């Protein structure tokens, strides 16, 4: 954008649909959740489907004291570089299942999902990311009702916004020889806000009806991490 600032931004809006819950590879297409209906009942958002994904990365050469007449200030207070990456993404789909013994326990190559008995709401609390009262185990009295009516991957996990920053500087010892000391201070999850997990690959939310913690958050990404580095180049 300017001589001192380089900025890049990207945004994607997307929709991915499949009938698989095996990390999106299609490896379980032979496992029909409901054999009375067929694979079409298992068609829904892919485990990798995130409606909104955006990123920003930048490098900024801080102008302070860079051309100061005072050699000490110019050497130690000037010439610093600030860089960062910001990643923003909406939540991934969650496949809700049924714990314990169900019809899929006796029939091979099948799966099971619960019945949906109310509107899915999102309290977004640690104890209940989504409202577990909206789901119930299938009645299983006539055969066809042994399989739940909940759609494939219809529930969404938490989104994420992550900020990583770095502050860098080269301390020149000899310009002729190219001798310098490179200093780096880096931070990951810079603002140290809690980022809940909640997708097929990372887990993070209890997704089986009948589990004692059904709907609860069970994992989070790492808190803020600082990292310092010094490199001597000669």
mmCIF file of C-alpha atoms in Angstrom:
data_model
loop_
_atom_site.group_PDB
_atom_site.id
_atom_site.type_symbol
_atom_site.label_atom_id
_atom_site.label_comp_id
_atom_site.label_asym_id
_atom_site.label_seq_id
_atom_site.Cartn_x
_atom_site.Cartn_y
_atom_site.Cartn_z
ATOM 1 C CA UNK A 1 0.000 0.000 0.000
ATOM 2 C CA UNK A 2 2.841 2.374 0.862
ATOM 3 C CA UNK A 3 6.590 2.168 0.861
ATOM 4 C CA UNK A 4 6.549 1.176 4.544
ATOM 5 C CA UNK A 5 3.429 -1.015 4.606
ATOM 6 C CA UNK A 6 2.680 -4.212 2.714
ATOM 7 C CA UNK A 7 -0.864 -5.522 3.175
ATOM 8 C CA UNK A 8 -2.681 -8.518 1.749
ATOM 9 C CA UNK A 9 -6.327 -9.495 2.284
ATOM 10 C CA UNK A 10 -8.378 -12.459 1.106
ATOM 11 C CA UNK A 11 -11.966 -13.593 1.607
ATOM 12 C CA UNK A 12 -13.802 -16.736 0.510
ATOM 13 C CA UNK A 13 -17.483 -17.574 0.749
ATOM 14 C CA UNK A 14 -18.147 -21.202 -0.060
ATOM 15 C CA UNK A 15 -20.380 -24.221 0.295
ATOM 16 C CA UNK A 16 -19.151 -27.825 0.149
ATOM 17 C CA UNK A 17 -21.587 -30.761 0.143
ATOM 18 C CA UNK A 18 -20.944 -34.492 0.348
ATOM 19 C CA UNK A 19 -22.255 -37.641 2.026
ATOM 20 C CA UNK A 20 -19.175 -38.467 4.049
ATOM 21 C CA UNK A 21 -18.028 -37.981 7.625
ATOM 22 C CA UNK A 22 -14.651 -39.694 7.184
ATOM 23 C CA UNK A 23 -12.589 -36.476 7.135
ATOM 24 C CA UNK A 24 -14.221 -35.526 3.875
ATOM 25 C CA UNK A 25 -12.479 -38.333 1.955
ATOM 26 C CA UNK A 26 -15.628 -40.207 0.969
ATOM 27 C CA UNK A 27 -14.308 -43.274 2.781
ATOM 28 C CA UNK A 28 -17.626 -44.097 4.435
ATOM 29 C CA UNK A 29 -19.967 -43.733 1.459
ATOM 30 C CA UNK A 30 -20.853 -47.405 1.889
ATOM 31 C CA UNK A 31 -22.131 -46.679 5.412
ATOM 32 C CA UNK A 32 -25.733 -45.593 5.041
ATOM 33 C CA UNK A 33 -27.084 -43.858 8.118
ATOM 34 C CA UNK A 34 -30.592 -44.937 7.127
ATOM 35 C CA UNK A 35 -30.803 -47.888 4.702
ATOM 36 C CA UNK A 36 -34.520 -47.269 4.251
ATOM 37 C CA UNK A 37 -33.774 -43.931 2.613
ATOM 38 C CA UNK A 38 -30.344 -44.429 1.058
ATOM 39 C CA UNK A 39 -27.289 -42.248 0.696
ATOM 40 C CA UNK A 40 -29.276 -39.133 -0.227
ATOM 41 C CA UNK A 41 -30.320 -38.802 3.404
ATOM 42 C CA UNK A 42 -26.635 -38.508 4.293
ATOM 43 C CA UNK A 43 -25.991 -35.687 1.847
ATOM 44 C CA UNK A 44 -25.148 -32.420 3.565
ATOM 45 C CA UNK A 45 -22.333 -30.004 4.408
ATOM 46 C CA UNK A 46 -18.849 -31.451 4.149
ATOM 47 C CA UNK A 47 -16.771 -31.640 7.316
ATOM 48 C CA UNK A 48 -14.489 -29.049 5.688
ATOM 49 C CA UNK A 49 -17.329 -26.653 4.856
ATOM 50 C CA UNK A 50 -16.777 -23.213 6.357
ATOM 51 C CA UNK A 51 -19.077 -20.605 4.882
ATOM 52 C CA UNK A 52 -16.793 -17.640 5.518
ATOM 53 C CA UNK A 53 -12.994 -17.600 5.606
ATOM 54 C CA UNK A 54 -10.889 -14.438 5.603
ATOM 55 C CA UNK A 55 -7.264 -13.579 6.230
ATOM 56 C CA UNK A 56 -5.088 -10.484 6.540
ATOM 57 C CA UNK A 57 -1.299 -10.422 6.559
ATOM 58 C CA UNK A 58 0.914 -7.378 6.731
ATOM 59 C CA UNK A 59 4.468 -6.130 7.180
ATOM 60 C CA UNK A 60 5.015 -2.584 8.468
ATOM 61 C CA UNK A 61 8.389 -0.858 8.643
ATOM 62 C CA UNK A 62 7.980 1.389 11.684
ATOM 63 C CA UNK A 63 9.153 4.911 10.788
ATOM 64 C CA UNK A 64 10.119 5.980 14.312
ATOM 65 C CA UNK A 65 13.773 7.078 14.776
ATOM 66 C CA UNK A 66 14.765 5.390 11.540
ATOM 67 C CA UNK A 67 16.511 8.506 10.223
ATOM 68 C CA UNK A 68 17.293 10.124 13.550
ATOM 69 C CA UNK A 69 20.548 12.070 13.758
ATOM 70 C CA UNK A 70 21.328 10.463 17.095
ATOM 71 C CA UNK A 71 23.241 7.281 16.290
ATOM 72 C CA UNK A 72 22.170 5.530 19.491
ATOM 73 C CA UNK A 73 18.452 6.140 18.872
ATOM 74 C CA UNK A 74 18.778 5.243 15.209
ATOM 75 C CA UNK A 75 20.519 1.956 16.047
ATOM 76 C CA UNK A 76 18.401 0.747 18.961
ATOM 77 C CA UNK A 77 15.031 2.506 18.649
ATOM 78 C CA UNK A 78 14.743 2.805 14.858
ATOM 79 C CA UNK A 79 14.366 0.264 12.099
ATOM 80 C CA UNK A 80 11.843 -2.040 13.772
ATOM 81 C CA UNK A 81 9.436 -4.146 11.672
ATOM 82 C CA UNK A 82 5.941 -5.212 12.753
ATOM 83 C CA UNK A 83 4.315 -8.140 10.965
ATOM 84 C CA UNK A 84 1.212 -10.218 11.534
ATOM 85 C CA UNK A 85 -1.306 -12.719 10.247
ATOM 86 C CA UNK A 86 -5.016 -12.646 11.124
ATOM 87 C CA UNK A 87 -7.240 -15.620 10.272
ATOM 88 C CA UNK A 88 -11.040 -15.475 10.567
ATOM 89 C CA UNK A 89 -13.347 -18.397 9.831
ATOM 90 C CA UNK A 90 -16.917 -19.426 10.595
ATOM 91 C CA UNK A 91 -17.783 -22.704 12.300
ATOM 92 C CA UNK A 92 -17.468 -26.154 10.754
ATOM 93 C CA UNK A 93 -20.285 -28.738 10.647
ATOM 94 C CA UNK A 94 -20.775 -31.249 13.448
ATOM 95 C CA UNK A 95 -22.215 -34.717 12.900
ATOM 96 C CA UNK A 96 -24.518 -35.582 15.802
ATOM 97 C CA UNK A 97 -24.663 -39.261 16.710
ATOM 98 C CA UNK A 98 -26.218 -41.577 19.280
ATOM 99 C CA UNK A 99 -24.197 -43.190 22.069
ATOM 100 C CA UNK A 100 -24.786 -46.620 23.530
ATOM 101 C CA UNK A 101 -26.586 -49.496 21.852
ATOM 102 C CA UNK A 102 -28.610 -48.630 18.736
ATOM 103 C CA UNK A 103 -29.710 -50.315 15.542
ATOM 104 C CA UNK A 104 -26.319 -49.592 13.981
ATOM 105 C CA UNK A 105 -24.773 -51.765 16.705
ATOM 106 C CA UNK A 106 -26.399 -54.816 15.101
ATOM 107 C CA UNK A 107 -26.330 -53.919 11.399
ATOM 108 C CA UNK A 108 -22.921 -53.583 9.784
ATOM 109 C CA UNK A 109 -22.051 -50.676 7.502
ATOM 110 C CA UNK A 110 -24.705 -48.418 8.968
ATOM 111 C CA UNK A 111 -24.679 -45.418 11.274
ATOM 112 C CA UNK A 112 -27.290 -43.607 13.286
ATOM 113 C CA UNK A 113 -28.302 -40.078 14.150
ATOM 114 C CA UNK A 114 -30.869 -38.812 16.647
ATOM 115 C CA UNK A 115 -34.314 -37.383 16.078
ATOM 116 C CA UNK A 116 -34.604 -33.621 16.080
ATOM 117 C CA UNK A 117 -37.447 -32.632 18.403
ATOM 118 C CA UNK A 118 -37.108 -28.851 18.487
ATOM 119 C CA UNK A 119 -35.352 -25.856 17.012
ATOM 120 C CA UNK A 120 -31.566 -25.988 17.255
ATOM 121 C CA UNK A 121 -30.311 -23.031 19.259
ATOM 122 C CA UNK A 122 -26.822 -22.044 20.315
ATOM 123 C CA UNK A 123 -26.351 -20.841 23.919
ATOM 124 C CA UNK A 124 -22.588 -20.842 23.125
ATOM 125 C CA UNK A 125 -21.629 -21.766 26.662
ATOM 126 C CA UNK A 126 -18.897 -24.143 27.770
ATOM 127 C CA UNK A 127 -21.512 -26.492 29.204
ATOM 128 C CA UNK A 128 -23.743 -26.252 26.115
ATOM 129 C CA UNK A 129 -22.462 -24.910 22.811
ATOM 130 C CA UNK A 130 -25.795 -25.958 21.300
ATOM 131 C CA UNK A 131 -29.022 -26.845 23.130
ATOM 132 C CA UNK A 132 -29.018 -30.621 23.719
ATOM 133 C CA UNK A 133 -32.754 -30.574 24.431
ATOM 134 C CA UNK A 134 -33.433 -30.279 20.691
ATOM 135 C CA UNK A 135 -32.334 -33.898 20.137
ATOM 136 C CA UNK A 136 -33.503 -37.308 21.331
ATOM 137 C CA UNK A 137 -32.610 -40.929 20.659
ATOM 138 C CA UNK A 138 -34.821 -42.687 18.087
ATOM 139 C CA UNK A 139 -37.789 -44.593 19.528
ATOM 140 C CA UNK A 140 -37.042 -47.727 17.498
ATOM 141 C CA UNK A 141 -40.425 -49.477 17.657
ATOM 142 C CA UNK A 142 -41.285 -50.328 14.055
ATOM 143 C CA UNK A 143 -37.938 -50.592 12.267
ATOM 144 C CA UNK A 144 -38.055 -47.506 10.118
ATOM 145 C CA UNK A 145 -38.157 -45.320 13.224
ATOM 146 C CA UNK A 146 -34.925 -46.845 14.505
ATOM 147 C CA UNK A 147 -33.036 -44.268 12.479
ATOM 148 C CA UNK A 148 -33.106 -40.621 13.502
ATOM 149 C CA UNK A 149 -34.452 -37.866 11.276
ATOM 150 C CA UNK A 150 -31.658 -35.369 11.941
ATOM 151 C CA UNK A 151 -29.881 -34.274 8.771
ATOM 152 C CA UNK A 152 -26.224 -34.826 7.994
ATOM 153 C CA UNK A 153 -23.847 -32.284 9.581
ATOM 154 C CA UNK A 154 -26.605 -29.722 10.229
ATOM 155 C CA UNK A 155 -25.150 -28.399 13.503
ATOM 156 C CA UNK A 156 -22.261 -25.909 13.470
ATOM 157 C CA UNK A 157 -19.314 -25.620 15.811
ATOM 158 C CA UNK A 158 -17.638 -22.393 16.945
ATOM 159 C CA UNK A 159 -15.793 -20.146 14.514
ATOM 160 C CA UNK A 160 -12.314 -18.863 15.116
ATOM 161 C CA UNK A 161 -10.351 -15.644 14.874
ATOM 162 C CA UNK A 162 -6.643 -15.924 15.496
ATOM 163 C CA UNK A 163 -4.017 -13.154 15.617
ATOM 164 C CA UNK A 164 -0.278 -13.804 15.344
ATOM 165 C CA UNK A 165 2.184 -10.898 15.622
ATOM 166 C CA UNK A 166 5.942 -10.504 15.348
ATOM 167 C CA UNK A 167 8.368 -7.647 16.040
ATOM 168 C CA UNK A 168 11.723 -7.849 14.262
ATOM 169 C CA UNK A 169 14.903 -5.821 13.980
ATOM 170 C CA UNK A 170 18.347 -6.126 12.425
ATOM 171 C CA UNK A 171 21.207 -4.617 14.447
ATOM 172 C CA UNK A 172 23.948 -3.903 11.918
ATOM 173 C CA UNK A 173 27.484 -4.453 13.223
ATOM 174 C CA UNK A 174 29.370 -4.079 9.945
ATOM 175 C CA UNK A 175 27.614 -2.993 6.783
ATOM 176 C CA UNK A 176 30.668 -3.805 4.676
ATOM 177 C CA UNK A 177 30.894 -7.392 5.899
ATOM 178 C CA UNK A 178 27.130 -7.856 6.254
ATOM 179 C CA UNK A 179 27.537 -8.707 9.914
ATOM 180 C CA UNK A 180 24.379 -8.199 11.930
ATOM 181 C CA UNK A 181 22.260 -9.522 14.769
ATOM 182 C CA UNK A 182 18.668 -10.364 13.941
ATOM 183 C CA UNK A 183 16.180 -10.177 16.811
ATOM 184 C CA UNK A 184 12.630 -11.573 16.657
ATOM 185 C CA UNK A 185 9.786 -11.470 19.189
ATOM 186 C CA UNK A 186 6.741 -13.495 18.177
ATOM 187 C CA UNK A 187 3.357 -14.133 19.731
ATOM 188 C CA UNK A 188 0.672 -16.627 18.774
ATOM 189 C CA UNK A 189 -2.952 -16.027 19.780
ATOM 190 C CA UNK A 190 -1.686 -12.581 20.710
ATOM 191 C CA UNK A 191 -4.810 -11.350 22.521
ATOM 192 C CA UNK A 192 -5.029 -14.616 24.494
ATOM 193 C CA UNK A 193 -8.757 -15.045 23.989
ATOM 194 C CA UNK A 194 -10.218 -18.537 24.292
ATOM 195 C CA UNK A 195 -10.714 -20.263 20.960
ATOM 196 C CA UNK A 196 -12.905 -23.337 21.284
ATOM 197 C CA UNK A 197 -12.379 -26.376 19.125
ATOM 198 C CA UNK A 198 -15.381 -27.884 17.404
ATOM 199 C CA UNK A 199 -14.972 -29.810 14.160
ATOM 200 C CA UNK A 200 -14.544 -33.383 12.956
ATOM 201 C CA UNK A 201 -10.746 -33.335 12.813
ATOM 202 C CA UNK A 202 -10.019 -31.568 16.124
ATOM 203 C CA UNK A 203 -13.003 -32.724 18.186
ATOM 204 C CA UNK A 204 -13.734 -30.296 20.989
ATOM 205 C CA UNK A 205 -17.492 -30.797 21.421
ATOM 206 C CA UNK A 206 -19.394 -33.821 22.730
ATOM 207 C CA UNK A 207 -21.688 -34.791 19.854
ATOM 208 C CA UNK A 208 -23.425 -38.005 20.912
ATOM 209 C CA UNK A 209 -26.958 -38.007 22.325
ATOM 210 C CA UNK A 210 -26.936 -39.951 25.575
ATOM 211 C CA UNK A 211 -23.485 -38.819 26.666
ATOM 212 C CA UNK A 212 -23.385 -37.100 30.029
ATOM 213 C CA UNK A 213 -21.730 -34.021 28.555
ATOM 214 C CA UNK A 214 -23.640 -33.955 25.248
ATOM 215 C CA UNK A 215 -23.323 -30.504 23.664
ATOM 216 C CA UNK A 216 -20.527 -29.356 25.975
ATOM 217 C CA UNK A 217 -17.177 -27.879 24.942
ATOM 218 C CA UNK A 218 -14.385 -30.374 25.631
ATOM 219 C CA UNK A 219 -11.347 -28.714 24.039
ATOM 220 C CA UNK A 220 -9.730 -25.444 23.045
ATOM 221 C CA UNK A 221 -6.759 -24.294 20.993
ATOM 222 C CA UNK A 222 -3.543 -23.192 22.695
ATOM 223 C CA UNK A 223 -3.502 -19.985 24.759
ATOM 224 C CA UNK A 224 -1.067 -17.177 23.956
ATOM 225 C CA UNK A 225 2.500 -18.295 23.270
ATOM 226 C CA UNK A 226 5.542 -15.987 23.224
ATOM 227 C CA UNK A 227 8.734 -16.856 21.362
ATOM 228 C CA UNK A 228 12.026 -14.959 21.254
ATOM 229 C CA UNK A 229 14.868 -15.523 18.818
ATOM 230 C CA UNK A 230 18.317 -14.101 18.148
ATOM 231 C CA UNK A 231 20.428 -14.874 15.115
ATOM 232 C CA UNK A 232 24.023 -13.787 14.552
ATOM 233 C CA UNK A 233 24.855 -13.412 10.849
ATOM 234 C CA UNK A 234 28.445 -12.875 9.687
#
